[in-house]
Amino acid sequence: MNVLIVDDEISAIEAVSKGIRWDMLGFENVYTATSVQEAILRFSEISMDILLSDIEMPRGSGLELLQWVNEHYPNVKCIFMTCHAEFHYLQKAMRLGGVDYILKPLDFSKVELVLKETIEKIRTERILKENSNSWVQNKKAVVKQFWKDFFLGEISPNRDSLKNYFHQKRLDIKLEGKYLPVLIVTKKWMDLYSKDDQKLLQYGLRNITEELFTFPEAEREVIAFSDTSILVMLQITGCSEEQDLYTQIENCCRQSIDTAKRYIKGIISCYIGVKDTIYEMPSVIESLQEMDFNNVIHQPSVSFLNQANYGEERLVYSDTPIGQWREWLQEGLYSKVWNEIRDRLTPHEPKNNINRDFLRLFARDFYYLIFGFASDRSIFVNELLNDEQSNKLLEKATESLDGLLQWVTHAIELMQYFDKANANRDNSVERTKMYIHQHLSEEISMEQIARNVHLNADYLTRIFKKEIGVSISKYMINKRMEKARDLLIHTDKSIGEIAMLVGYYNYSSFNRVFTKETGKSPQEFKNSNKSGFSAKQSDFEIL
């Protein structure tokens, strides 16, 4: 027996290598790798029996490695090592797929027990393989690959192409048989999971689906269709009533929904296709994907393709009263706008009649409302909604009803906050002037000034110039030069000292600005005003 240990931390590899009694378990060689790429290289050099891998690694996850191993070395057994204790309920689901799951920090006695059980599985499978045709053992992997190739368009859906493919691969898939697909899609996770965690949970869901979708009169293949979806392909072999078959499938879907919600904290929707020939399956799958695309209500559901658009009244989009909402925002009635929008998006009728087109049109009109709000306050929209969170929410606004409601809520909160922060904006100019007067001796930036009055810098610049007639930077220069002239006339301070007192720590910069503003250099100005100052002093002394 050969085992490959994969972990990006060398200390973790050493701990496992030394902590397990490999000889007693019957292992001949223990190999190691610190990345997915190095592990793949090891597989090309040596025949492995067991893969003991960490899940989260910086240059490729253990799940990606597992996928590669399943495609190239399907007989290798995988054992994952991870810190995610909250996923203990997935252990059974993982085992269904031939994968075990061990929590870190490792209890080496438990690891040895799992390794021993895995070795027994390998030996049992080898005995079965020796007593049967190897084709039987690999049939499942070949069939799964066919469906992937078929739906990716690599095999044309015509009789000759399929017949040649089946002949080359020695598949007994019937061309004249009837097939029925079921698409299972994870719409959202109830908890916050990383991408690697989601992949792991999705893998567990696929194994659960393998266990639940079992029918006496239909052969089935369960395929990982995308990162968030599973495809169940049913080949109808019996002759039971069609309605009975649909009832069985619906029951399996509802069991999957309950299991996913309970154990992996996932909200899934199931889409049941129609029974047809293999040639029609690509178009049927495409119709199921379209149903899912327009399912913007991320709640557990079971939908039938043969009932799509029947007995279902779609919510017809009508123009929103943007003008009325804009007036309410001007009056500060934010809650009234939000309540009206909520009532429009969550009518009393079932909500599954809202599709993506409805969300797109509503999001477009709501953006017009934001534009009107910004226009009324002489600001640009990006001054209100240019942060990372706003951009992310906007991207999700047309994908689901929850996403649209979150974006609307966020935007209304920002509008309310803006109005609240600028409730005394008439005083903002005076506060800006006062701040400049108090900090003339400092190097102050536009951002500092804006923060002090709690306004956007661009917005403050516009209202200041409109009120005073000059820009903030020009006003600041004027006040600094005014103070400099006063100090040059009425004090004996050096020009360097005066420059620092008016916020210039570079003499040449002060000299350049002063000369430009007064037409004289600081020294010339001081000399021209010195005699007048002395004469006034003498007159005062005589009096």
JSON list of N, CA and C in Angstrom, two decimals, residues 178 180 215-218 235-249 275:
[
{"chain": "A", "resi": 178, "resn": "LYS", "atom": "N", "xyz": [-36.37, 6.25, -23.32]},
{"chain": "A", "resi": 178, "resn": "LYS", "atom": "CA", "xyz": [-36.90, 7.52, -22.84]},
{"chain": "A", "resi": 178, "resn": "LYS", "atom": "C", "xyz": [-36.08, 8.00, -21.64]},
{"chain": "A", "resi": 180, "resn": "LEU", "atom": "N", "xyz": [-35.42, 11.32, -18.66]},
{"chain": "A", "resi": 180, "resn": "LEU", "atom": "CA", "xyz": [-36.06, 12.42, -17.94]},
{"chain": "A", "resi": 180, "resn": "LEU", "atom": "C", "xyz": [-35.01, 13.06, -17.02]},
{"chain": "A", "resi": 215, "resn": "PHE", "atom": "N", "xyz": [-34.86, 4.76, -8.06]},
{"chain": "A", "resi": 215, "resn": "PHE", "atom": "CA", "xyz": [-36.18, 4.36, -8.55]},
{"chain": "A", "resi": 215, "resn": "PHE", "atom": "C", "xyz": [-36.12, 2.93, -9.10]},
{"chain": "A", "resi": 216, "resn": "PRO", "atom": "N", "xyz": [-37.10, 2.12, -8.77]},
{"chain": "A", "resi": 216, "resn": "PRO", "atom": "CA", "xyz": [-37.09, 0.72, -9.24]},
{"chain": "A", "resi": 216, "resn": "PRO", "atom": "C", "xyz": [-37.24, 0.60, -10.76]},
{"chain": "A", "resi": 217, "resn": "GLU", "atom": "N", "xyz": [-37.85, 1.58, -11.40]},
{"chain": "A", "resi": 217, "resn": "GLU", "atom": "CA", "xyz": [-38.10, 1.45, -12.83]},
{"chain": "A", "resi": 217, "resn": "GLU", "atom": "C", "xyz": [-37.33, 2.48, -13.65]},
{"chain": "A", "resi": 218, "resn": "ALA", "atom": "N", "xyz": [-36.19, 2.93, -13.10]},
{"chain": "A", "resi": 218, "resn": "ALA", "atom": "CA", "xyz": [-35.38, 3.90, -13.84]},
{"chain": "A", "resi": 218, "resn": "ALA", "atom": "C", "xyz": [-33.93, 3.81, -13.39]},
{"chain": "A", "resi": 235, "resn": "GLN", "atom": "N", "xyz": [-32.98, 7.21, -16.89]},
{"chain": "A", "resi": 235, "resn": "GLN", "atom": "CA", "xyz": [-33.29, 6.42, -18.08]},
{"chain": "A", "resi": 235, "resn": "GLN", "atom": "C", "xyz": [-34.45, 5.49, -17.70]},
{"chain": "A", "resi": 236, "resn": "ILE", "atom": "N", "xyz": [-35.61, 5.74, -18.30]},
{"chain": "A", "resi": 236, "resn": "ILE", "atom": "CA", "xyz": [-36.83, 5.01, -17.93]},
{"chain": "A", "resi": 236, "resn": "ILE", "atom": "C", "xyz": [-36.76, 3.59, -18.46]},
{"chain": "A", "resi": 237, "resn": "THR", "atom": "N", "xyz": [-36.81, 2.63, -17.54]},
{"chain": "A", "resi": 237, "resn": "THR", "atom": "CA", "xyz": [-36.71, 1.22, -17.94]},
{"chain": "A", "resi": 237, "resn": "THR", "atom": "C", "xyz": [-38.02, 0.47, -17.73]},
{"chain": "A", "resi": 238, "resn": "GLY", "atom": "N", "xyz": [-38.88, 0.95, -16.81]},
{"chain": "A", "resi": 238, "resn": "GLY", "atom": "CA", "xyz": [-40.15, 0.27, -16.53]},
{"chain": "A", "resi": 238, "resn": "GLY", "atom": "C", "xyz": [-41.29, 0.88, -17.31]},
{"chain": "A", "resi": 239, "resn": "CYS", "atom": "N", "xyz": [-42.48, 0.47, -16.99]},
{"chain": "A", "resi": 239, "resn": "CYS", "atom": "CA", "xyz": [-43.66, 0.96, -17.70]},
{"chain": "A", "resi": 239, "resn": "CYS", "atom": "C", "xyz": [-44.74, 1.43, -16.73]},
{"chain": "A", "resi": 240, "resn": "SER", "atom": "N", "xyz": [-44.30, 2.02, -15.64]},
{"chain": "A", "resi": 240, "resn": "SER", "atom": "CA", "xyz": [-45.27, 2.50, -14.65]},
{"chain": "A", "resi": 240, "resn": "SER", "atom": "C", "xyz": [-45.98, 3.74, -15.19]},
{"chain": "A", "resi": 241, "resn": "GLU", "atom": "N", "xyz": [-47.06, 4.10, -14.55]},
{"chain": "A", "resi": 241, "resn": "GLU", "atom": "CA", "xyz": [-47.80, 5.28, -14.95]},
{"chain": "A", "resi": 241, "resn": "GLU", "atom": "C", "xyz": [-46.90, 6.52, -14.84]},
{"chain": "A", "resi": 242, "resn": "GLU", "atom": "N", "xyz": [-47.02, 7.38, -15.83]},
{"chain": "A", "resi": 242, "resn": "GLU", "atom": "CA", "xyz": [-46.16, 8.57, -15.87]},
{"chain": "A", "resi": 242, "resn": "GLU", "atom": "C", "xyz": [-46.38, 9.45, -14.65]},
{"chain": "A", "resi": 243, "resn": "GLN", "atom": "N", "xyz": [-47.63, 9.58, -14.21]},
{"chain": "A", "resi": 243, "resn": "GLN", "atom": "CA", "xyz": [-47.93, 10.41, -13.06]},
{"chain": "A", "resi": 243, "resn": "GLN", "atom": "C", "xyz": [-47.30, 9.84, -11.80]},
{"chain": "A", "resi": 244, "resn": "ASP", "atom": "N", "xyz": [-47.27, 8.51, -11.69]},
{"chain": "A", "resi": 244, "resn": "ASP", "atom": "CA", "xyz": [-46.63, 7.87, -10.53]},
{"chain": "A", "resi": 244, "resn": "ASP", "atom": "C", "xyz": [-45.13, 8.19, -10.50]},
{"chain": "A", "resi": 245, "resn": "LEU", "atom": "N", "xyz": [-44.52, 8.17, -11.69]},
{"chain": "A", "resi": 245, "resn": "LEU", "atom": "CA", "xyz": [-43.09, 8.47, -11.77]},
{"chain": "A", "resi": 245, "resn": "LEU", "atom": "C", "xyz": [-42.82, 9.91, -11.34]},
{"chain": "A", "resi": 246, "resn": "TYR", "atom": "N", "xyz": [-43.63, 10.85, -11.83]},
{"chain": "A", "resi": 246, "resn": "TYR", "atom": "CA", "xyz": [-43.44, 12.25, -11.44]},
{"chain": "A", "resi": 246, "resn": "TYR", "atom": "C", "xyz": [-43.64, 12.45, -9.95]},
{"chain": "A", "resi": 247, "resn": "THR", "atom": "N", "xyz": [-44.59, 11.71, -9.38]},
{"chain": "A", "resi": 247, "resn": "THR", "atom": "CA", "xyz": [-44.83, 11.81, -7.93]},
{"chain": "A", "resi": 247, "resn": "THR", "atom": "C", "xyz": [-43.62, 11.33, -7.15]},
{"chain": "A", "resi": 248, "resn": "GLN", "atom": "N", "xyz": [-43.03, 10.20, -7.61]},
{"chain": "A", "resi": 248, "resn": "GLN", "atom": "CA", "xyz": [-41.82, 9.68, -6.94]},
{"chain": "A", "resi": 248, "resn": "GLN", "atom": "C", "xyz": [-40.68, 10.69, -7.03]},
{"chain": "A", "resi": 249, "resn": "ILE", "atom": "N", "xyz": [-40.50, 11.27, -8.21]},
{"chain": "A", "resi": 249, "resn": "ILE", "atom": "CA", "xyz": [-39.42, 12.24, -8.39]},
{"chain": "A", "resi": 249, "resn": "ILE", "atom": "C", "xyz": [-39.65, 13.46, -7.50]},
{"chain": "A", "resi": 275, "resn": "LYS", "atom": "N", "xyz": [-40.28, 13.69, -20.08]},
{"chain": "A", "resi": 275, "resn": "LYS", "atom": "CA", "xyz": [-39.78, 12.43, -20.63]},
{"chain": "A", "resi": 275, "resn": "LYS", "atom": "C", "xyz": [-39.70, 12.54, -22.14]}
]
